[in-house]
Each structure stands twice: as C-alpha cells, then as structure tokens.
CSV table of C-alpha atoms in Angstrom, one decimal:
chain,number,residue,atom,x,y,z
A,1,MET,CA,-1.1,31.5,-50.3
A,2,SER,CA,-1.0,34.4,-53.0
A,3,ILE,CA,0.6,33.2,-56.1
A,4,HIS,CA,4.1,35.3,-56.0
A,5,ALA,CA,7.7,33.9,-58.0
A,6,PRO,CA,10.4,36.3,-56.4
A,7,LEU,CA,13.6,33.8,-57.2
A,8,ILE,CA,15.9,34.5,-60.5
A,9,LEU,CA,18.1,32.1,-60.8
A,10,ASP,CA,20.0,30.7,-63.5
A,11,ILE,CA,20.7,27.6,-65.4
A,12,GLU,CA,24.4,26.3,-66.3
A,13,GLY,CA,25.1,25.4,-69.7
A,14,LEU,CA,23.6,26.0,-73.4
A,15,GLY,CA,20.1,24.4,-72.7
A,16,LEU,CA,18.0,23.1,-70.4
A,17,THR,CA,18.4,19.7,-68.5
A,18,ASP,CA,16.0,18.2,-66.2
A,19,VAL,CA,16.5,19.1,-63.7
A,20,ASP,CA,17.0,23.0,-65.1
A,21,ARG,CA,13.4,22.4,-66.0
A,22,ARG,CA,11.8,21.3,-62.5
A,23,ARG,CA,13.1,24.3,-61.4
A,24,LEU,CA,12.1,26.8,-63.7
A,25,ALA,CA,8.5,25.2,-63.3
A,26,HIS,CA,9.2,25.8,-59.9
A,27,PRO,CA,6.1,28.0,-58.8
A,28,LEU,CA,8.4,30.4,-56.7
A,29,THR,CA,10.2,30.7,-59.8
A,30,GLY,CA,9.6,34.4,-61.7
A,31,GLY,CA,12.5,34.0,-64.4
A,32,MET,CA,15.9,33.0,-64.7
A,33,ILE,CA,19.0,35.6,-66.3
A,34,LEU,CA,21.4,34.7,-68.6
A,35,PHE,CA,25.0,34.8,-69.0
A,36,GLY,CA,27.7,34.7,-71.5
A,37,ARG,CA,28.3,30.2,-70.8
A,38,ASN,CA,24.8,30.4,-71.8
A,39,TRP,CA,25.8,31.8,-75.6
A,40,GLN,CA,26.9,30.2,-78.2
A,41,SER,CA,25.0,31.9,-81.2
A,42,ARG,CA,21.8,33.7,-81.9
A,43,SER,CA,19.8,30.6,-83.2
A,44,GLN,CA,20.6,28.5,-79.9
A,45,LEU,CA,19.9,32.0,-77.7
A,46,THR,CA,16.8,31.9,-79.7
A,47,ASP,CA,15.4,28.4,-79.3
A,48,LEU,CA,17.1,28.6,-75.1
A,49,CYS,CA,14.4,31.2,-74.5
A,50,ALA,CA,11.8,29.6,-76.5
A,51,ASP,CA,12.6,26.0,-74.4
A,52,ILE,CA,11.7,28.1,-71.4
A,53,LYS,CA,8.6,29.9,-72.0
A,54,SER,CA,6.9,26.3,-73.2
A,55,ILE,CA,7.8,25.5,-69.2
A,56,ARG,CA,5.9,28.8,-68.3
A,57,PRO,CA,5.0,31.7,-71.1
A,58,ASP,CA,5.4,34.1,-67.7
A,59,LEU,CA,9.0,33.2,-67.0
A,60,LEU,CA,10.9,36.2,-67.3
A,61,ILE,CA,13.8,35.9,-69.1
A,62,ALA,CA,16.3,38.6,-68.3
A,63,VAL,CA,20.2,39.1,-68.7
A,64,ASP,CA,23.0,42.1,-67.6
A,65,HIS,CA,23.4,43.7,-70.9
A,66,GLU,CA,24.6,46.8,-70.5
A,67,GLY,CA,27.0,47.7,-72.8
A,68,GLY,CA,30.7,48.2,-72.7
A,69,ARG,CA,32.1,45.4,-70.3
A,70,VAL,CA,28.8,44.6,-69.1
A,71,GLN,CA,27.3,42.7,-72.5
A,72,ARG,CA,27.1,39.6,-72.3
A,73,PHE,CA,26.8,38.6,-76.2
A,74,ARG,CA,29.3,40.2,-78.1
A,75,THR,CA,28.7,38.1,-81.6
A,76,ASP,CA,26.8,36.5,-84.9
A,77,GLY,CA,25.5,40.1,-85.4
A,78,PHE,CA,24.5,41.7,-81.9
A,79,THR,CA,25.8,45.5,-81.9
A,80,HIS,CA,29.2,46.3,-79.7
A,81,LEU,CA,27.5,48.7,-77.7
A,82,PRO,CA,29.4,51.9,-76.2
A,83,PRO,CA,30.1,52.2,-72.5
A,84,LEU,CA,27.9,54.2,-71.0
A,85,ARG,CA,30.9,56.9,-70.2
A,86,ALA,CA,31.4,57.6,-73.5
A,87,LEU,CA,27.1,58.8,-73.9
A,88,GLY,CA,28.1,61.1,-71.5
A,89,GLU,CA,31.6,62.2,-73.2
A,90,LEU,CA,29.2,63.4,-76.2
A,91,TRP,CA,27.3,65.4,-73.7
A,92,THR,CA,30.4,67.8,-73.8
A,93,GLN,CA,31.2,68.0,-76.9
A,94,ASP,CA,29.7,70.8,-79.0
A,95,ASP,CA,29.8,71.5,-82.5
A,96,LYS,CA,31.7,75.0,-83.8
A,97,GLY,CA,29.4,77.8,-82.9
A,98,GLN,CA,26.5,75.6,-82.2
A,99,PRO,CA,26.4,75.8,-78.2
A,100,GLY,CA,24.5,72.9,-76.5
A,101,SER,CA,24.0,71.0,-79.3
A,102,GLY,CA,26.4,68.2,-77.7
A,103,VAL,CA,23.8,67.5,-75.2
A,104,LEU,CA,20.7,66.8,-77.9
A,105,LYS,CA,23.9,64.3,-79.7
A,106,ALA,CA,24.2,62.9,-76.3
A,107,CYS,CA,20.5,62.6,-75.3
A,108,GLU,CA,19.6,61.0,-79.0
A,109,ALA,CA,22.9,58.3,-79.1
A,110,ALA,CA,21.2,57.0,-75.9
A,111,THR,CA,18.2,56.7,-77.3
A,112,SER,CA,19.7,54.5,-79.8
A,113,ALA,CA,21.9,52.8,-77.6
A,114,GLY,CA,18.8,51.5,-75.9
A,115,PHE,CA,16.6,50.7,-78.7
A,116,VAL,CA,19.2,48.8,-80.1
A,117,LEU,CA,20.3,47.0,-77.0
A,118,ALA,CA,16.6,45.8,-76.2
A,119,SER,CA,15.9,45.3,-80.6
A,120,GLU,CA,18.7,42.8,-80.9
A,121,LEU,CA,18.0,40.9,-77.1
A,122,ARG,CA,13.8,40.8,-78.0
A,123,ALA,CA,14.6,39.2,-81.0
A,124,CYS,CA,16.3,36.3,-79.6
A,125,GLY,CA,13.7,35.6,-76.8
A,126,VAL,CA,15.5,37.7,-74.0
A,127,ASP,CA,12.8,39.9,-72.6
A,128,PHE,CA,14.6,42.3,-69.6
A,129,SER,CA,17.9,43.7,-69.2
A,130,PHE,CA,19.1,45.0,-66.2
A,131,THR,CA,19.9,48.4,-67.3
A,132,ALA,CA,20.4,51.9,-66.9
A,133,VAL,CA,23.7,52.1,-64.0
A,134,LEU,CA,22.7,55.6,-62.2
A,135,ASP,CA,25.6,55.6,-60.0
A,136,LEU,CA,27.3,58.7,-60.7
A,137,ASP,CA,31.5,58.7,-61.1
A,138,HIS,CA,33.0,59.7,-58.3
A,139,GLY,CA,36.7,58.7,-59.8
A,140,GLU,CA,36.5,55.9,-56.9
A,141,SER,CA,34.7,52.9,-57.6
A,142,GLY,CA,36.2,50.8,-59.9
A,143,VAL,CA,33.4,48.2,-60.3
A,144,ILE,CA,31.2,50.9,-61.6
A,145,GLY,CA,34.2,53.0,-63.7
A,146,ASP,CA,33.3,53.7,-67.2
A,147,ARG,CA,29.5,52.0,-66.6
A,148,SER,CA,28.3,55.1,-65.4
A,149,PHE,CA,27.2,58.3,-67.6
A,150,ALA,CA,28.9,60.6,-65.8
A,151,ARG,CA,29.5,62.7,-62.4
A,152,ASP,CA,26.9,65.1,-62.4
A,153,PRO,CA,23.1,63.4,-61.4
A,154,ARG,CA,21.0,66.1,-64.1
A,155,VAL,CA,23.8,64.6,-66.7
A,156,VAL,CA,23.1,60.9,-65.9
A,157,SER,CA,19.5,61.1,-65.2
A,158,LEU,CA,18.4,62.6,-68.4
A,159,LEU,CA,21.0,60.5,-70.6
A,160,ALA,CA,19.0,57.6,-68.5
A,161,ARG,CA,15.7,58.8,-69.3
A,162,SER,CA,16.8,58.9,-72.9
A,163,LEU,CA,18.0,55.7,-73.0
A,164,MET,CA,15.3,54.4,-71.5
A,165,HIS,CA,13.2,56.1,-74.4
A,166,GLY,CA,15.0,53.4,-76.7
A,167,LEU,CA,14.7,50.8,-74.4
A,168,LEU,CA,10.5,51.7,-74.2
A,169,GLN,CA,10.7,51.8,-78.7
A,170,ALA,CA,11.8,48.5,-78.5
A,171,GLY,CA,8.8,47.5,-75.9
A,172,MET,CA,10.9,46.8,-72.8
A,173,ALA,CA,10.7,48.2,-69.4
A,174,ASN,CA,13.8,49.1,-67.3
A,175,CYS,CA,16.2,48.9,-64.1
A,176,GLY,CA,17.9,51.7,-62.6
A,177,LYS,CA,20.7,50.6,-60.7
A,178,HIS,CA,22.3,50.8,-57.9
A,179,PHE,CA,20.4,52.5,-55.1
A,180,PRO,CA,21.0,54.6,-53.8
A,181,GLY,CA,24.1,54.9,-55.5
A,182,HIS,CA,27.7,52.4,-55.4
A,183,GLY,CA,29.5,55.5,-57.1
A,184,ALA,CA,31.3,56.5,-54.1
A,185,VAL,CA,33.3,53.9,-52.6
A,186,LYS,CA,36.3,51.4,-53.8
A,187,ALA,CA,35.5,48.1,-52.7
A,188,ASP,CA,33.3,46.4,-55.1
A,189,SER,CA,31.4,45.0,-53.7
A,190,HIS,CA,31.3,41.1,-55.9
A,191,VAL,CA,33.7,40.2,-53.0
A,192,ALA,CA,33.8,43.0,-50.1
A,193,LEU,CA,31.2,44.6,-48.1
A,194,PRO,CA,31.6,48.5,-49.3
A,195,VAL,CA,31.0,51.1,-46.2
A,196,ASP,CA,29.6,54.9,-47.5
A,197,LYS,CA,29.8,57.0,-44.6
A,198,ARG,CA,27.7,60.0,-45.9
A,199,SER,CA,24.9,61.3,-44.6
A,200,LEU,CA,21.5,61.0,-45.7
A,201,LYS,CA,21.3,64.3,-46.3
A,202,ALA,CA,24.2,64.1,-48.6
A,203,ILE,CA,23.4,61.1,-50.3
A,204,LEU,CA,19.8,62.3,-51.4
A,205,ALA,CA,21.1,65.5,-52.6
A,206,ASP,CA,23.4,63.7,-55.0
A,207,ASP,CA,23.5,60.0,-55.6
A,208,ALA,CA,20.3,59.5,-54.6
A,209,GLN,CA,19.2,61.8,-57.0
A,210,PRO,CA,18.2,60.4,-60.4
A,211,TYR,CA,15.5,57.9,-58.9
A,212,ARG,CA,13.9,61.0,-57.2
A,213,TRP,CA,13.8,62.5,-60.9
A,214,LEU,CA,13.3,59.2,-63.1
A,215,GLY,CA,10.4,57.8,-60.5
A,216,SER,CA,7.9,58.6,-63.9
A,217,VAL,CA,9.9,56.2,-65.6
A,218,LEU,CA,11.2,54.0,-63.5
A,219,THR,CA,10.6,50.2,-64.3
A,220,ALA,CA,12.8,48.8,-61.2
A,221,VAL,CA,15.0,49.3,-58.7
A,222,MET,CA,18.3,47.2,-57.4
A,223,PRO,CA,19.8,48.4,-54.7
A,224,ALA,CA,23.3,48.7,-53.6
A,225,HIS,CA,25.1,46.3,-52.1
A,226,VAL,CA,26.9,48.8,-49.9
A,227,VAL,CA,26.4,49.5,-45.9
A,228,TYR,CA,25.2,53.9,-45.7
A,229,SER,CA,26.8,53.6,-41.6
A,230,LYS,CA,25.0,56.6,-40.8
A,231,VAL,CA,21.6,55.3,-42.3
A,232,ASP,CA,21.4,52.4,-41.3
A,233,SER,CA,23.7,48.7,-40.3
A,234,ARG,CA,22.5,46.8,-43.0
A,235,PRO,CA,23.2,46.5,-46.8
A,236,ALA,CA,20.7,49.0,-49.0
A,237,GLY,CA,18.8,45.5,-50.3
A,238,PHE,CA,18.2,44.1,-46.8
A,239,SER,CA,17.3,47.3,-45.1
A,240,SER,CA,13.3,48.7,-44.7
A,241,ARG,CA,14.5,51.9,-43.8
A,242,TRP,CA,16.0,52.5,-47.3
A,243,LEU,CA,13.5,50.4,-49.0
A,244,GLN,CA,10.5,51.2,-47.8
A,245,ASP,CA,10.6,54.6,-45.7
A,246,ILE,CA,13.1,56.0,-48.2
A,247,LEU,CA,12.7,54.9,-52.0
A,248,ARG,CA,8.6,53.8,-51.2
A,249,VAL,CA,7.8,56.7,-49.5
A,250,GLN,CA,10.4,59.5,-49.3
A,251,LEU,CA,11.2,59.4,-53.2
A,252,GLY,CA,7.4,57.6,-54.0
A,253,PHE,CA,8.7,54.6,-56.4
A,254,GLN,CA,6.2,52.5,-56.8
A,255,GLY,CA,8.0,49.6,-59.4
A,256,VAL,CA,9.9,46.9,-59.0
A,257,VAL,CA,12.1,46.3,-56.7
A,258,CYS,CA,15.2,43.3,-57.1
A,259,THR,CA,18.3,42.4,-55.4
A,260,ASP,CA,21.5,42.6,-56.7
A,261,ASP,CA,23.2,39.3,-56.8
A,262,LEU,CA,22.8,37.1,-53.3
A,263,SER,CA,25.4,35.0,-53.9
A,264,MET,CA,28.1,37.7,-54.1
A,265,ALA,CA,30.6,37.7,-50.8
A,266,ALA,CA,29.0,41.0,-50.0
A,267,ALA,CA,25.2,40.1,-50.7
A,268,ARG,CA,25.2,38.1,-47.2
A,269,GLN,CA,26.8,40.6,-45.1
A,270,MET,CA,24.6,41.4,-42.4
A,271,ASP,CA,24.8,43.0,-38.6
A,272,GLY,CA,28.6,41.0,-38.0
A,273,ARG,CA,27.7,37.3,-40.3
A,274,THR,CA,27.2,36.0,-43.1
A,275,LEU,CA,23.8,34.8,-43.7
A,276,SER,CA,23.6,31.6,-46.0
A,277,TYR,CA,21.9,32.0,-49.6
A,278,ALA,CA,18.1,31.1,-47.6
A,279,GLU,CA,18.3,33.8,-45.0
A,280,ALA,CA,19.6,36.2,-48.1
A,281,VAL,CA,16.8,35.4,-49.9
A,282,ILE,CA,13.7,36.1,-47.5
A,283,THR,CA,15.9,39.0,-45.7
A,284,ALA,CA,15.7,40.7,-48.4
A,285,LEU,CA,11.8,39.8,-49.5
A,286,GLN,CA,11.1,41.0,-45.9
A,287,ALA,CA,13.0,44.3,-45.7
A,288,GLY,CA,10.4,45.3,-49.4
A,289,CYS,CA,12.0,43.6,-52.5
A,290,ASP,CA,9.9,42.1,-54.6
A,291,LEU,CA,12.2,39.7,-56.3
A,292,ALA,CA,15.7,37.8,-55.7
A,293,LEU,CA,18.6,36.9,-57.5
A,294,LEU,CA,20.8,34.1,-56.9
A,295,CYS,CA,22.7,34.0,-59.7
A,296,ASN,CA,26.1,31.2,-60.9
A,297,ARG,CA,24.6,28.5,-58.1
A,298,SER,CA,23.6,26.4,-60.9
A,299,VAL,CA,26.8,25.6,-61.7
A,300,GLY,CA,28.2,22.1,-60.3
A,301,GLY,CA,24.7,20.8,-59.6
A,302,GLY,CA,22.4,23.5,-57.7
A,303,ALA,CA,22.1,21.9,-54.6
A,304,GLU,CA,21.3,25.6,-53.5
A,305,LEU,CA,18.8,26.3,-55.8
A,306,ASP,CA,17.1,23.6,-54.5
A,307,GLU,CA,17.7,24.6,-50.8
A,308,VAL,CA,16.6,28.6,-51.5
A,309,LEU,CA,13.3,26.9,-52.7
A,310,ASP,CA,12.4,24.7,-50.4
A,311,ALA,CA,13.1,27.5,-47.8
A,312,LEU,CA,10.9,30.3,-49.5
A,313,ALA,CA,7.8,27.2,-49.4
A,314,GLU,CA,8.7,26.7,-45.8
A,315,ALA,CA,9.0,30.1,-44.6
A,316,ALA,CA,5.6,31.1,-46.8
A,317,VAL,CA,4.1,28.3,-44.9
A,318,LYS,CA,5.4,29.6,-41.1
A,319,GLY,CA,4.9,33.1,-41.7
A,320,HIS,CA,8.4,34.4,-41.8
A,321,TRP,CA,7.5,35.4,-45.4
A,322,THR,CA,4.8,36.5,-46.8
A,323,PRO,CA,4.2,36.1,-50.9
A,324,SER,CA,3.0,39.2,-52.0
A,325,GLU,CA,0.0,40.1,-54.6
A,326,ILE,CA,1.8,43.1,-55.6
A,327,SER,CA,5.4,41.7,-55.7
A,328,GLU,CA,3.3,39.3,-58.5
A,329,GLU,CA,1.4,42.0,-60.5
A,330,ARG,CA,5.2,44.1,-60.5
A,331,ARG,CA,7.0,41.8,-62.1
A,332,LEU,CA,4.8,41.3,-64.6
A,333,THR,CA,5.5,45.1,-65.1
A,334,LEU,CA,8.6,43.7,-66.6
A,335,PHE,CA,8.1,41.9,-69.6
A,336,PRO,CA,7.4,43.4,-73.4
A,337,ARG,CA,4.4,45.3,-74.0
A,338,SER,CA,4.7,44.3,-77.5
A,339,ALA,CA,5.8,41.9,-79.8
A,340,ALA,CA,9.3,41.2,-80.6
A,341,ARG,CA,10.6,41.6,-84.6
A,342,PRO,CA,12.5,39.2,-85.8
A,343,TRP,CA,16.0,39.7,-86.1
A,344,ASP,CA,16.2,39.4,-90.4
A,345,GLU,CA,13.3,42.1,-90.5
A,346,LEU,CA,15.2,43.8,-87.3
A,347,VAL,CA,18.6,44.1,-89.1
A,348,CYS,CA,17.1,45.4,-92.3
A,349,SER,CA,14.4,47.7,-90.8
A,350,ALA,CA,15.3,51.5,-91.6
A,351,ASP,CA,14.6,52.9,-87.5
A,352,TYR,CA,17.1,49.8,-86.8
A,353,MET,CA,19.4,51.1,-89.2
A,354,GLN,CA,19.3,54.9,-88.1
A,355,ALA,CA,20.2,54.1,-84.4
A,356,LEU,CA,22.9,51.7,-85.1
A,357,ASP,CA,24.4,55.5,-87.5
A,358,ARG,CA,23.7,57.4,-84.1
A,359,LEU,CA,26.0,55.4,-81.6
A,360,PRO,CA,28.9,57.1,-81.0
C-alpha cells in the first residue's frame, strides 16, 4: 500500500492525551487542525505544536485563521487582523488627486495581513492556515459576509494574490476556498445543505474566476459544501465532475484539494441520505480530494475518529479507496519552506513592524 496520510483531525484540549498521541501516530493521519479550545497562551501553543512534531515531524499543524471573526488566537500578542472585507473597502478609497491609489493601498495592506498572519502562527509552530476566502460577496451568505474581499472577482483575485504573497514571505502556503463559490447561497452549510441553481457557464464566468486567475499561485483549494444542481446532484466536495473534470482538467489546478469539515450537517448529505463520517471521508477521497478534514470529533472521547481510521485502512485493503502517492506529494507542499522566526525576534523586526503599520 502506498504511503498516503489523508486525514486531518483535531484534539479536545490544551495538550495531548495518550489517545491523541495514538491517533496522531496512525499512518493514515496527515495532520491536525487547531481550534480556540486548544489555545491558552503563546507558550502553551508553542509547546503543543512541538509535542505534535515530536510524534511525527511530517504531521501538518493547521488552523482556520483568516482575520475578522474567523481567528482562533486573539490574545497574548496575536494581532487582531481585519476581516477581508476591510481590505476590499480600501480598494475604492483613493487619495485626493491620485486615482488608483486605493488599489495600491489595498494590495499592500493585503500583503501585510498575510505576512503578519503567517509570521505569528509560524513563530508558535503552526504550519498552515486555511486562507484566503475567494468567495464573492453577493450579499446573500451570512456565513461568508465580511469574510469576502468584495463582489467583483477581479478585486477578489488581486487582493487574494497580494495576501498569498504575504503568506509566502513568511514561508506559508495558502488555500483558496470555497470552490467554486459559496457567496451566492443563503443557507449556512454548517447546518443545512445550500443549493445553487445557476448554470455552469454562469458560475465559471463569475464565482469561479479567481480559481482560474490564481492557478499559478494557489497551493490548495477547499470545495464548498454546496450542491450546484445544474452541474451535479452531489455537493462539490463529493463530485468528481467538479473536482476532476472542472477544477483539475478545465481550470488546470495541480495542487492540494482538501475537504471542508466533514463533521458539518450539510457535509454528509449526498443523494438524499446522510453518510457516516467514514463514508463521507472515503467518498470525498474517491471523488478527488487529497485530504479530508474531520473536526470536533475528539470531544467526548473521539470514538468516531477511531472508526474512520479503521474504516479507511479497511477500504484501502479491500480496494474501495486507493492511497495515492501523488496526493501525499501534494500534502507535503503545504509545509513551510523556510525556518520560522522566534516570536521575540519577529516582533522586533523592521518588516513585521512595517507590516503592522499598513493594516487598516
């Protein structure tokens, strides 16, 4: 069996239990995602990350850390980053007599936001953040809202490219989400399955444009828990039509495809029934995802995580899922390519202080 570690899971508390260590050591575990409940202080987070790496250096330590209302760590020195909409609003704020100066300020601020975000996380041992949001702000989606840069796909693409440049300056990869676009549906996919009834042509000409334009800089893509009913009856993350035919072939994306959280209510709805956690993970991998996120299942013992790991191993043995060396090579592209600066060195550095000054 090829080595491929597709599962990204979580832990319940501030430190690792023996059960956590066993799950993280499992060869099918590729990493873990941190939440606010795993945060107490910078020193605690730094110790936790070091402990995780002591189990397996190749475990990816990830977090949802975008700025605005989606920012897991907010105290003990972490910068309160602006929501992406605040960067989009700078776009139209030209200085007197200087047309276009707002565009330049917005791009510079986005680069600074990416640099600060990645530098602070990496100083504590975190490898990767699931950012940036590429959804367009149609004014429909409460779950997206100010997490979106703007309505215009050109503005979104240029600001996302700038933010990704800032991430890269600090050695961090990026993740565009939620493919092909979550901003035009009202339902919150955490609790219900949204349906987008637009045609493929309409979606590709609007919401999916950032994925076409950013193809050379995107490291990872996260599909939306949304059904695009005129394209496929399955949500995008379970759809080989979306992931293989459109994202890989039509748009030419060669990076990592990572599911959104498969513990969400909407995430396991397919063809009129609710999949088990294991079925959801395996179905997503079969459809073309490289990594599968299963979050918040460690709370209360985490029996579901053990069931998924066992089911994945059994599926591989029985040939229902084939571990992919290509997917594993893609997973490894999410790790930082440079050494992180320690916190005390970072916060005294000129480039970090200059980046803080450029934030809105």
